[in-house]
């Protein structure tokens, strides 16, 4: 795909002329088009080295699964093509872009912890990694939020999540739910939120969104028992979450279904064991911990 020509045409149709508006549009659109390649996180040193050195050509895109190094190179090349001064910054284990515009230095970092990437995928406002360097104080500062500007969207996702949070708290209070029952209710609520068909979400962005939902609905310090199961060659990625309710372990997975959509739903222990036997795993000790806890309760 010729990404440069595609985005040139989109920007022409939208009538964007200001360089800052073009920069912001390219930032969001690359987040919509591309996914983070989870092989970098789950693979070995050789996999990471190959991905880090993988070239990317804005006139001939061959893959939509990339990591921060490809994104930063691609974003820099796109900006230069629109006559916007930019520099690729490689700090060893991560890469981002500095943009020089109207006497300001912008730090553009879409892939950092998948945070802004996740926010683009799920129509949330972007603010975490969008910074400006203040020469007077020699510090990075938040510049502004990139507001979600999707047409015909009357209610923003963040507002919807806040409404759901209030409703969950009311249910917990009205029915006197203990923490275990409330957490299970939260997971079933996330199951409904995540099961609307969405294309091009990706594994890493989806996991980041689920974790964001858990923090929103439960507590910032809440940590679930979770593990990653995968086959990097077949690009099969499964995130497993385990919770305890009435001395029984309940499992939820985030994975791609047969229709090609990533979904989040409850699965039985037999299926989890099948995944563990069939694929590689990471952080599986977390599942062992909750299973031992369950046995001790019995």
Coordinates of C-alpha atoms in Angstrom, one line a residue, residues 41-42 225-230 239-240 276 280-289:
X41 CA 7.0 -8.4 23.5
X42 CA 6.4 -12.2 23.6
X225 CA -4.1 -12.9 38.0
X226 CA -3.3 -13.0 34.3
X227 CA -1.0 -14.8 31.8
X228 CA -0.2 -14.6 28.1
X229 CA -0.5 -17.7 25.9
X230 CA 0.8 -17.5 22.3
X239 CA -4.6 -13.0 27.4
X240 CA -6.0 -15.1 30.3
X276 CA -1.5 -24.0 28.1
X280 CA 3.8 -21.1 24.7
X281 CA 3.0 -19.1 27.8
X282 CA 4.3 -16.1 29.8
X283 CA 3.6 -15.2 33.4
X284 CA 1.8 -18.5 33.8
X285 CA 2.9 -18.6 37.4
X286 CA 0.1 -16.1 38.1
X287 CA -2.4 -18.8 37.2
X288 CA -0.6 -21.2 39.4
X289 CA -0.8 -18.8 42.3

